[in-house]
Coordinates of C-alpha atoms (C1' of nucleotides) in Angstrom, one line a residue:
Chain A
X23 CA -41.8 -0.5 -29.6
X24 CA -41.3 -4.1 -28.9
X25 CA -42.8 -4.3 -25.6
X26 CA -45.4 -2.2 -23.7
X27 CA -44.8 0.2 -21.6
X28 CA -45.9 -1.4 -18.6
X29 CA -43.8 -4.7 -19.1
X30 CA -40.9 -2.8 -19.3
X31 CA -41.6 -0.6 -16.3
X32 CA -42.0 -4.1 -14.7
X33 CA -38.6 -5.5 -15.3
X34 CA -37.1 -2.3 -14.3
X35 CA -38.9 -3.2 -10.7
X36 CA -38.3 -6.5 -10.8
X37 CA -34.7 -5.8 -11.5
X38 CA -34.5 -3.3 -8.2
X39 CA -35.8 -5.6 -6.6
X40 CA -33.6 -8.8 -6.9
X41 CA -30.6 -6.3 -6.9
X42 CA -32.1 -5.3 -3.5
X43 CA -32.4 -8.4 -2.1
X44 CA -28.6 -9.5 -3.3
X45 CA -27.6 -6.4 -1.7
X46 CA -29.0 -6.7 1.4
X47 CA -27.5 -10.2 1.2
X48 CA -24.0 -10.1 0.3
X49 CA -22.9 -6.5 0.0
X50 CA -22.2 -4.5 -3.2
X51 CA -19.6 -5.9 -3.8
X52 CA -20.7 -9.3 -3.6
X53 CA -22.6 -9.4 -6.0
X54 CA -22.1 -9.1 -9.8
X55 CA -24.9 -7.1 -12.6
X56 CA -24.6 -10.9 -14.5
X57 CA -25.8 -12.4 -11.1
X58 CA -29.1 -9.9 -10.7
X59 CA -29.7 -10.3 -14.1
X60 CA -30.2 -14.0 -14.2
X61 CA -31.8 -13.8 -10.8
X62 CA -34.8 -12.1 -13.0
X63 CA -34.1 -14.3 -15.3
X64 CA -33.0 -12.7 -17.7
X65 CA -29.3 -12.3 -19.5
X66 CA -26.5 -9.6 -18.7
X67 CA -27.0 -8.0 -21.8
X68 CA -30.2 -5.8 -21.4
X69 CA -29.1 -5.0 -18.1
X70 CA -27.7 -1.1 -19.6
X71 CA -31.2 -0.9 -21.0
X72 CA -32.6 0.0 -17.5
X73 CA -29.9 1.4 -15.8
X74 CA -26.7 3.6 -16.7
X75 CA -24.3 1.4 -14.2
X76 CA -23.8 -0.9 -11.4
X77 CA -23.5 2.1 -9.1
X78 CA -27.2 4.0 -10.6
X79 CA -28.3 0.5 -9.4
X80 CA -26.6 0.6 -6.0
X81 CA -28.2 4.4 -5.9
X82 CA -31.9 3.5 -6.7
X83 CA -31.6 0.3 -5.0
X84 CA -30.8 2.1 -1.9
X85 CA -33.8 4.5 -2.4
X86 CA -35.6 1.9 -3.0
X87 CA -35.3 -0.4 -0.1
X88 CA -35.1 2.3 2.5
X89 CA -38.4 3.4 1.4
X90 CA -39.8 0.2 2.5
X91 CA -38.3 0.8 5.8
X92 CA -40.5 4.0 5.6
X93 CA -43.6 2.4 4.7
X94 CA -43.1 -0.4 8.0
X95 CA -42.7 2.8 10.3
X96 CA -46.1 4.1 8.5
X97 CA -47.7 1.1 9.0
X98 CA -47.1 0.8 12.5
X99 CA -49.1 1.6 15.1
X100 CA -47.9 5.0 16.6
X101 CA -48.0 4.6 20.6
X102 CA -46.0 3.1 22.7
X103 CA -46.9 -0.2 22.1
X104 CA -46.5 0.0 18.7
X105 CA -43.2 1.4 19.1
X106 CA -42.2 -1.4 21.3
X107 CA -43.6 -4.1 18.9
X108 CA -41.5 -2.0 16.0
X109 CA -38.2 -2.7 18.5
X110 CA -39.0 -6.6 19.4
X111 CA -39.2 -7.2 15.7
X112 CA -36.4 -5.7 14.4
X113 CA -34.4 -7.0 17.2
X114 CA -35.5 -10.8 16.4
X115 CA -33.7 -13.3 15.3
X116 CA -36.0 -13.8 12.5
X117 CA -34.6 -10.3 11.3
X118 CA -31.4 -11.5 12.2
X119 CA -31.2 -14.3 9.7
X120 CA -32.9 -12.4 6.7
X121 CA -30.7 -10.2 5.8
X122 CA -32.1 -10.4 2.1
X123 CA -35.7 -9.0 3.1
X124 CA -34.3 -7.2 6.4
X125 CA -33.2 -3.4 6.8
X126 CA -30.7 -1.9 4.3
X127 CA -29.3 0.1 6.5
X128 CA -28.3 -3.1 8.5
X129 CA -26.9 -5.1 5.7
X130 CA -24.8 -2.1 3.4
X131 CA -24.8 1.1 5.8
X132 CA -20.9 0.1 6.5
X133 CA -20.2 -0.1 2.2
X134 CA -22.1 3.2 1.6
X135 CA -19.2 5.4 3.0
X136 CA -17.0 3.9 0.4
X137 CA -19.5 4.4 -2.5
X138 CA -19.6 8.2 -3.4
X139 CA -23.0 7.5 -5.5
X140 CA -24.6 5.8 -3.0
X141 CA -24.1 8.5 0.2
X142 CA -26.6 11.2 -1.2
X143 CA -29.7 8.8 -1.2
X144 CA -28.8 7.0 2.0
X145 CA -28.9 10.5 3.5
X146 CA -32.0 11.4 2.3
X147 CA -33.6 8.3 3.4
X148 CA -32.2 8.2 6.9
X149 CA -33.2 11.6 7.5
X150 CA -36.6 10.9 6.3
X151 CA -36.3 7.5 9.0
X152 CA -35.3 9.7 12.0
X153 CA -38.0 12.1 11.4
X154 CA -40.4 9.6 10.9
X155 CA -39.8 7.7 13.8
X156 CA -39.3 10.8 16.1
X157 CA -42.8 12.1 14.8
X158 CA -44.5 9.0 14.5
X159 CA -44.0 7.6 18.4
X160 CA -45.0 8.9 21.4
X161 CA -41.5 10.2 23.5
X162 CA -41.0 11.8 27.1
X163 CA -40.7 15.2 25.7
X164 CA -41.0 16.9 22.3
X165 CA -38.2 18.4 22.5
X166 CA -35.7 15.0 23.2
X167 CA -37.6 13.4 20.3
X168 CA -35.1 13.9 17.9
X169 CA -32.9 12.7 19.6
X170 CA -34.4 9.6 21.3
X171 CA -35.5 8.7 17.5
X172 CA -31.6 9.3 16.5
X173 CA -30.6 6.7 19.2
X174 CA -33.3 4.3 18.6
X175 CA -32.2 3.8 15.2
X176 CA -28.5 3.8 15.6
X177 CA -28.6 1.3 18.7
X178 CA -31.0 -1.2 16.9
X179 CA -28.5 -1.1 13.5
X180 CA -25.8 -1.5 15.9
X181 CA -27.0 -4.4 17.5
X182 CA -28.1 -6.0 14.6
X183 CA -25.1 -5.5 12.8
X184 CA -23.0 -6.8 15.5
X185 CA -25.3 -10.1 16.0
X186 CA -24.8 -11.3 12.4
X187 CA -21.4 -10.7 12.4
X188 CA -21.4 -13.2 15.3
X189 CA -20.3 -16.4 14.7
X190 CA -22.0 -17.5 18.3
X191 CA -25.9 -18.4 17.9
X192 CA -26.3 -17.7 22.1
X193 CA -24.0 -14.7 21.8
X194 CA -26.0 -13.1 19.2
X195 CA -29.3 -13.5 21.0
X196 CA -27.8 -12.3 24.2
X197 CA -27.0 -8.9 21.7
X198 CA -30.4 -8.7 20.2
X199 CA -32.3 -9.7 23.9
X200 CA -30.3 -7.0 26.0
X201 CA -30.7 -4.3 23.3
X202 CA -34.0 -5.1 23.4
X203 CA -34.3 -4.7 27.1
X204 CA -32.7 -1.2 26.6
X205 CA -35.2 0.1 24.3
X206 CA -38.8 -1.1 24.9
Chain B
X12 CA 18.4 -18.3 6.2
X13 CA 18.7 -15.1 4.2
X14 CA 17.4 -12.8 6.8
X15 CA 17.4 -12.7 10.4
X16 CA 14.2 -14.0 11.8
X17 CA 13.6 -10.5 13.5
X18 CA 13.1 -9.2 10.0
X19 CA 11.1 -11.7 8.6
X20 CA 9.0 -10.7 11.8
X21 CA 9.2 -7.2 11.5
X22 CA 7.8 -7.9 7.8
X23 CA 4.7 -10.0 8.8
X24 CA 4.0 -7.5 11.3
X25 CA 4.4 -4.7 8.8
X26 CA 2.3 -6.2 5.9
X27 CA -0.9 -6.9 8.8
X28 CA -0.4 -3.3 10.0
X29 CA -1.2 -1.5 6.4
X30 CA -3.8 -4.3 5.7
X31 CA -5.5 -3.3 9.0
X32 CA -5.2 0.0 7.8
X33 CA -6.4 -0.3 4.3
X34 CA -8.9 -2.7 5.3
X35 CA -10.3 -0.3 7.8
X36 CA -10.3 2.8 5.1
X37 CA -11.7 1.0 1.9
X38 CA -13.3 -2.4 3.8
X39 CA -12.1 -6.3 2.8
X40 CA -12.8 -6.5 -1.1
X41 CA -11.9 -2.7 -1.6
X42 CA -8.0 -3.7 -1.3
X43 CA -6.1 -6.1 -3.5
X44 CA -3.4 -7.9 -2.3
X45 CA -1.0 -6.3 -4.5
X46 CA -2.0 -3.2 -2.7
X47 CA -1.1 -3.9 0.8
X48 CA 2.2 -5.1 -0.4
X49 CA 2.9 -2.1 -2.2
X50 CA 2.0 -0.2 0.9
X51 CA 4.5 -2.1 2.6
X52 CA 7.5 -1.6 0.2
X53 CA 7.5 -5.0 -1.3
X54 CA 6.2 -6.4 -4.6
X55 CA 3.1 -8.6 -4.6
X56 CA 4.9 -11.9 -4.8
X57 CA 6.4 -12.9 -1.7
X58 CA 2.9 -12.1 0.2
X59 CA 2.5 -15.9 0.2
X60 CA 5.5 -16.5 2.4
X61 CA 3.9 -14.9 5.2
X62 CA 0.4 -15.8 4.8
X63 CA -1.6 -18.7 3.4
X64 CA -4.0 -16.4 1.7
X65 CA -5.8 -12.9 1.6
X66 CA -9.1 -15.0 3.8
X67 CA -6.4 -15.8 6.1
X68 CA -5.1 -12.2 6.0
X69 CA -8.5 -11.0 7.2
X70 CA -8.5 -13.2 9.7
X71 CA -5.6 -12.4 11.5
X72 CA -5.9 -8.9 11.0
X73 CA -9.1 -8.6 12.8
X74 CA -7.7 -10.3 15.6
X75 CA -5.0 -7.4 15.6
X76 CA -7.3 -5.1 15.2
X77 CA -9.7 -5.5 18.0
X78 CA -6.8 -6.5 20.1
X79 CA -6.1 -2.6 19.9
X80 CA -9.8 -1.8 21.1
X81 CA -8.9 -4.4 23.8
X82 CA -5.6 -2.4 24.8
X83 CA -7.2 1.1 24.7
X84 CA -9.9 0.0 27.2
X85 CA -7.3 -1.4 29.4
X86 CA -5.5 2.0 29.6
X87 CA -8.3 3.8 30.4
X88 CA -8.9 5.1 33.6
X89 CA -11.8 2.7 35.0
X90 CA -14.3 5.4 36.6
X91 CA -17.4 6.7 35.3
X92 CA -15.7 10.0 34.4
X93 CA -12.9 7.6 32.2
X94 CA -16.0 6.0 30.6
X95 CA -17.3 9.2 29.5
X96 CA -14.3 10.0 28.1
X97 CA -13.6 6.8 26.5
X98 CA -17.4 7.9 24.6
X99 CA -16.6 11.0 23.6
X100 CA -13.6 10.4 21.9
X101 CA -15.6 7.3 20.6
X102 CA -17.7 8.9 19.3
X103 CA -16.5 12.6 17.8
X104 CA -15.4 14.2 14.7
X105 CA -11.8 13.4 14.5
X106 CA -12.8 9.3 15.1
X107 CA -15.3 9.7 12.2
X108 CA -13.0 11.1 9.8
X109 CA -10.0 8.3 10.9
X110 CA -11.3 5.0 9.5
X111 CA -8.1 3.6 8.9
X112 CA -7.1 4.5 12.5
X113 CA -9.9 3.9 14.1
X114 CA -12.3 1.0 15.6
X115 CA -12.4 -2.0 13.5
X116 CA -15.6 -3.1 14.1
X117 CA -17.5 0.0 12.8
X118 CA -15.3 -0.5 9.6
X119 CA -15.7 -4.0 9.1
X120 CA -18.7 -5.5 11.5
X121 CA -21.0 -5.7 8.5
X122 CA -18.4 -7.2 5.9
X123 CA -17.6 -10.2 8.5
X124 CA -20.8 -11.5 8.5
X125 CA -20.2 -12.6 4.6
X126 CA -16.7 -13.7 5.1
X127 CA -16.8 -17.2 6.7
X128 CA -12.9 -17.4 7.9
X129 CA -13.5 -13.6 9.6
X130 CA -16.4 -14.7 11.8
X131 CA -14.9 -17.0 14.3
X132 CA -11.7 -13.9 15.1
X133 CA -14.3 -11.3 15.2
X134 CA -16.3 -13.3 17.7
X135 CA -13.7 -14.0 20.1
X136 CA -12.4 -10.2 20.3
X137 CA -15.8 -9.0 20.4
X138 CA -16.9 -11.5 23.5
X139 CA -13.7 -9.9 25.5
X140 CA -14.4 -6.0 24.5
X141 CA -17.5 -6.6 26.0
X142 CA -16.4 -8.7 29.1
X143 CA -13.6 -5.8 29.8
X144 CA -16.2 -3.0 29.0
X145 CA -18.6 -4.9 31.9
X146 CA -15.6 -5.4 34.1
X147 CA -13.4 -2.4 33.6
X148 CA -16.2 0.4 34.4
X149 CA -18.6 1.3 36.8
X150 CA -22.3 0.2 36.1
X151 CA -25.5 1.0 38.2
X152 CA -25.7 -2.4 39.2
X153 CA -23.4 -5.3 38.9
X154 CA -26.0 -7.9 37.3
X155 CA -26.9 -5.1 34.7
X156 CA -23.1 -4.7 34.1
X157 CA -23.0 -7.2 30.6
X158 CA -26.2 -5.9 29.5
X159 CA -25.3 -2.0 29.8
X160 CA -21.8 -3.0 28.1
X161 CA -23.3 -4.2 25.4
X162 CA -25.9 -1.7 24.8
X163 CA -22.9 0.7 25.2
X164 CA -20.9 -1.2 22.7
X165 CA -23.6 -1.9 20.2
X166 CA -24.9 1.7 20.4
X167 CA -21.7 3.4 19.3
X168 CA -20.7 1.0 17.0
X169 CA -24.4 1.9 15.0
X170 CA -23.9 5.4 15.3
X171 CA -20.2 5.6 13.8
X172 CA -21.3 3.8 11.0
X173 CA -24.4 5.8 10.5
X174 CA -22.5 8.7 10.9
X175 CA -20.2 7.6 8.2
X176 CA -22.5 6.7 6.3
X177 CA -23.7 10.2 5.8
X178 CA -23.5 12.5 3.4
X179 CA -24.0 15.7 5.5
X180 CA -21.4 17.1 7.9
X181 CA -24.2 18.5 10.5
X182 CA -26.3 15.3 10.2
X183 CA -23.5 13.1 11.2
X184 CA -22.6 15.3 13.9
X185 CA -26.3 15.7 15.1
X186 CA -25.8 11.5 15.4
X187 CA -22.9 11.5 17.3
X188 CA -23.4 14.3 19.7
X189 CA -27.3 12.6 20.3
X190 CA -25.3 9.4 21.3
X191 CA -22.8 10.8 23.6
X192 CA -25.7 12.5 24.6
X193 CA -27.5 9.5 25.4
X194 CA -24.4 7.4 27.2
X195 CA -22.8 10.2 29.2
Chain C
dA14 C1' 35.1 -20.4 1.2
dT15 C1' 31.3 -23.1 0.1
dT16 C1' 26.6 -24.4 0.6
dC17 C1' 21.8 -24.0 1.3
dA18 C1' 17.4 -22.3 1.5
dA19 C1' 14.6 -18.2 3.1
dG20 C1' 12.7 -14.7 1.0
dC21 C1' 12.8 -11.5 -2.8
dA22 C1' 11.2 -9.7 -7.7
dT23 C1' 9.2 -10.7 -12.0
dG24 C1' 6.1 -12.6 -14.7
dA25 C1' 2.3 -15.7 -16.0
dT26 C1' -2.3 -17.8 -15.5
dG27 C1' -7.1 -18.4 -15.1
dG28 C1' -11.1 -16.4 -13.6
dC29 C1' -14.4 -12.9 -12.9
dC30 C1' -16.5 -8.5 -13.7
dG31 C1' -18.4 -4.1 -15.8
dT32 C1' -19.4 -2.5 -20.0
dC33 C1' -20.1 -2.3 -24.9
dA34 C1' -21.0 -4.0 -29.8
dT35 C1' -23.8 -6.6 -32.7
dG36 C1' -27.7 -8.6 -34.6
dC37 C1' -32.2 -10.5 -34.0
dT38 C1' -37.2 -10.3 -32.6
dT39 C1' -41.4 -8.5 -32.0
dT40 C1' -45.1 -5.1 -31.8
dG41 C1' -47.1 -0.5 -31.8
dA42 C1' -47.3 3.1 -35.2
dT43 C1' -47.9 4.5 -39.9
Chain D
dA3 C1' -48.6 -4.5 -45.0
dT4 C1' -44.7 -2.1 -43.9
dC5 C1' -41.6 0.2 -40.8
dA6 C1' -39.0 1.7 -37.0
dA7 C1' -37.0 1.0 -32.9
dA8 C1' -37.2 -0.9 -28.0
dG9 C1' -35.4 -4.5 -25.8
dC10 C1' -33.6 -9.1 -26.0
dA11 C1' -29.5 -12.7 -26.3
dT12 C1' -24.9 -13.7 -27.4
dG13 C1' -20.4 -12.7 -27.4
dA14 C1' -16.3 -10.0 -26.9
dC15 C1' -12.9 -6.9 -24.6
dG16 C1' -10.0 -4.9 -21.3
dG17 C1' -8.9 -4.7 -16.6
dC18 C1' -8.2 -6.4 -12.2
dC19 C1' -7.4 -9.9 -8.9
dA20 C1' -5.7 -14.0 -6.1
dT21 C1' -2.6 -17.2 -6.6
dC22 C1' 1.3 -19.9 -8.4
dA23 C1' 5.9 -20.7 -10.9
dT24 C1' 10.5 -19.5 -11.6
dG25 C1' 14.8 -18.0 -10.8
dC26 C1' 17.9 -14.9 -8.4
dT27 C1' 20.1 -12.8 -4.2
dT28 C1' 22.1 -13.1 0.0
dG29 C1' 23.6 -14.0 4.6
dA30 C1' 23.7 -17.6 8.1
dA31 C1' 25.6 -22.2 9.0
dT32 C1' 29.0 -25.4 8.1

DNA sequence: ATTCAAGCATGATGGCCGTCATGCTTTGAT
DNA sequence: ATCAAAGCATGACGGCCATCATGCTTGAAT
């Protein structure tokens, strides 16, 4: 083999992960397999090496950065604070205006239904999300926590979706600030 | 002139009704130009004698489009019993399954933020749904009234588009029953 | 009846995109 | 030292798309 293993298990990643970030950025769509290539700086050519087709990309890339989104919920603190802290940041304006390191539900949730590949995974992952979340933070009662965890999630993408669609700076804050108020 | 201006009209008119439509069911970039003409009865050429260009298209269409949101609040009965309503129907089965009938921003919200021309149309009908929402039903308090409205807005949008989203029949109606759940 | 141009269909153009074919390069395995 | 093949770059192909060019059709205005 030309190259080891490991080198080639790392351009594989590396690839995932521009793609991911281009995603996140400017849709599936919006982005071409030339364009992630050369973002990892390499050509279009040996893209078929590491992947069957755009759309096993768009698959694994979901997986992928949905999995991150997992890891921030496992790395939060699980009390109320923590929760609350969990809200204020995804709600910020910071989040608002990286789209390209934010959540994936956020930026490509509204392309998935048209993407027959790309459903299954999202599924997964968004199941594995609510429950998560509905297990990982304190909630009134045991019994609503499924559900308060289902409407966390879906107001915050909501919210977030709507602010950068916004062509209004104030406007979008006033989205993020009173969806903020609503949840912590 | 060949044709009586009423036709001409009619035409414009027709053409921005199946682009909403398409637009709604398979998002901006999913639908070629050629395609909406075709939908309309007419060949792809004489598209450019009613609008400038498909970016212009867009534009106008989600104007139209979220006009309609706009006109369905207005005829619904303003009490908290017509709210409720307006949520369940919102947010159910049938709605979910009807993209290209249904509300424009859960089809397109996350699209907009990447088209440049759309953002500005989008804005302006999304600053009035949520001024009528405020205005048109009853809130707990009047100086919570724009907050609640655009929790309320914000909150179904998410959910239709996670619900969409999904893969899973009973997970996407767990999501929108939680969420009428949470705003009845 | 003649004229005129709005609005139509057909067809062309240039660009981009996903994918595949080809040949070269290099290194681990023999 | 030789070999085999993984993985690279280059280039090509076919398809689709937005847009424009051209010429025809037709009904309203004169």
């Amino acid at each position: 083999m030309r190259y080891p293993a490991s080198e080639t298990a790392e351009k594989h990643t590396r690839i995932l992960n521009e793609a991911t970030r281009l995603f996140r950025e400017r849709g599936f769509s919006g982005v071409s397999v030339g364009e992630i290539m050369k973002a990892t700086g390499l050509t279009h050519g040996p893209f078929y090496n590491h992947f069957d087709s755009k759309e096993a990309l768009m698959a694994e890339s979901l997986l992928h950065g949905m999995q991150k989104t997992l890891d921030g919920l496992e790395t939060t603190e699980g009390s109320a604070k923590g929760r609350a802290e969990y809200v204020k940041n995804y709600l910020s304006g910071a989040h608002r205006d990286a789209c390209g390191a934010g959540c994936m539900m956020a930026a490509l949730a509204s392309e998935v239904r048209q993407q027959p590949q790309a459903r299954g995974p999202f599924t997964t992952r968004l199941k594995s999300i609510v429950a998560k979340t509905a297990s990982h933070f304190p909630w009134p009662s045991k019994r609503s926590a499924r559900g308060d965890a289902i409407r966390m999630v879906s107001s915050m993408v909501g919210a977030l979706i709507l602010a950068r669609a916004v062509d209004d700076e104030a406007f979008a804050e006033e989205i993020l600030k009173e969806m903020r108020r609503g949840l912590v």
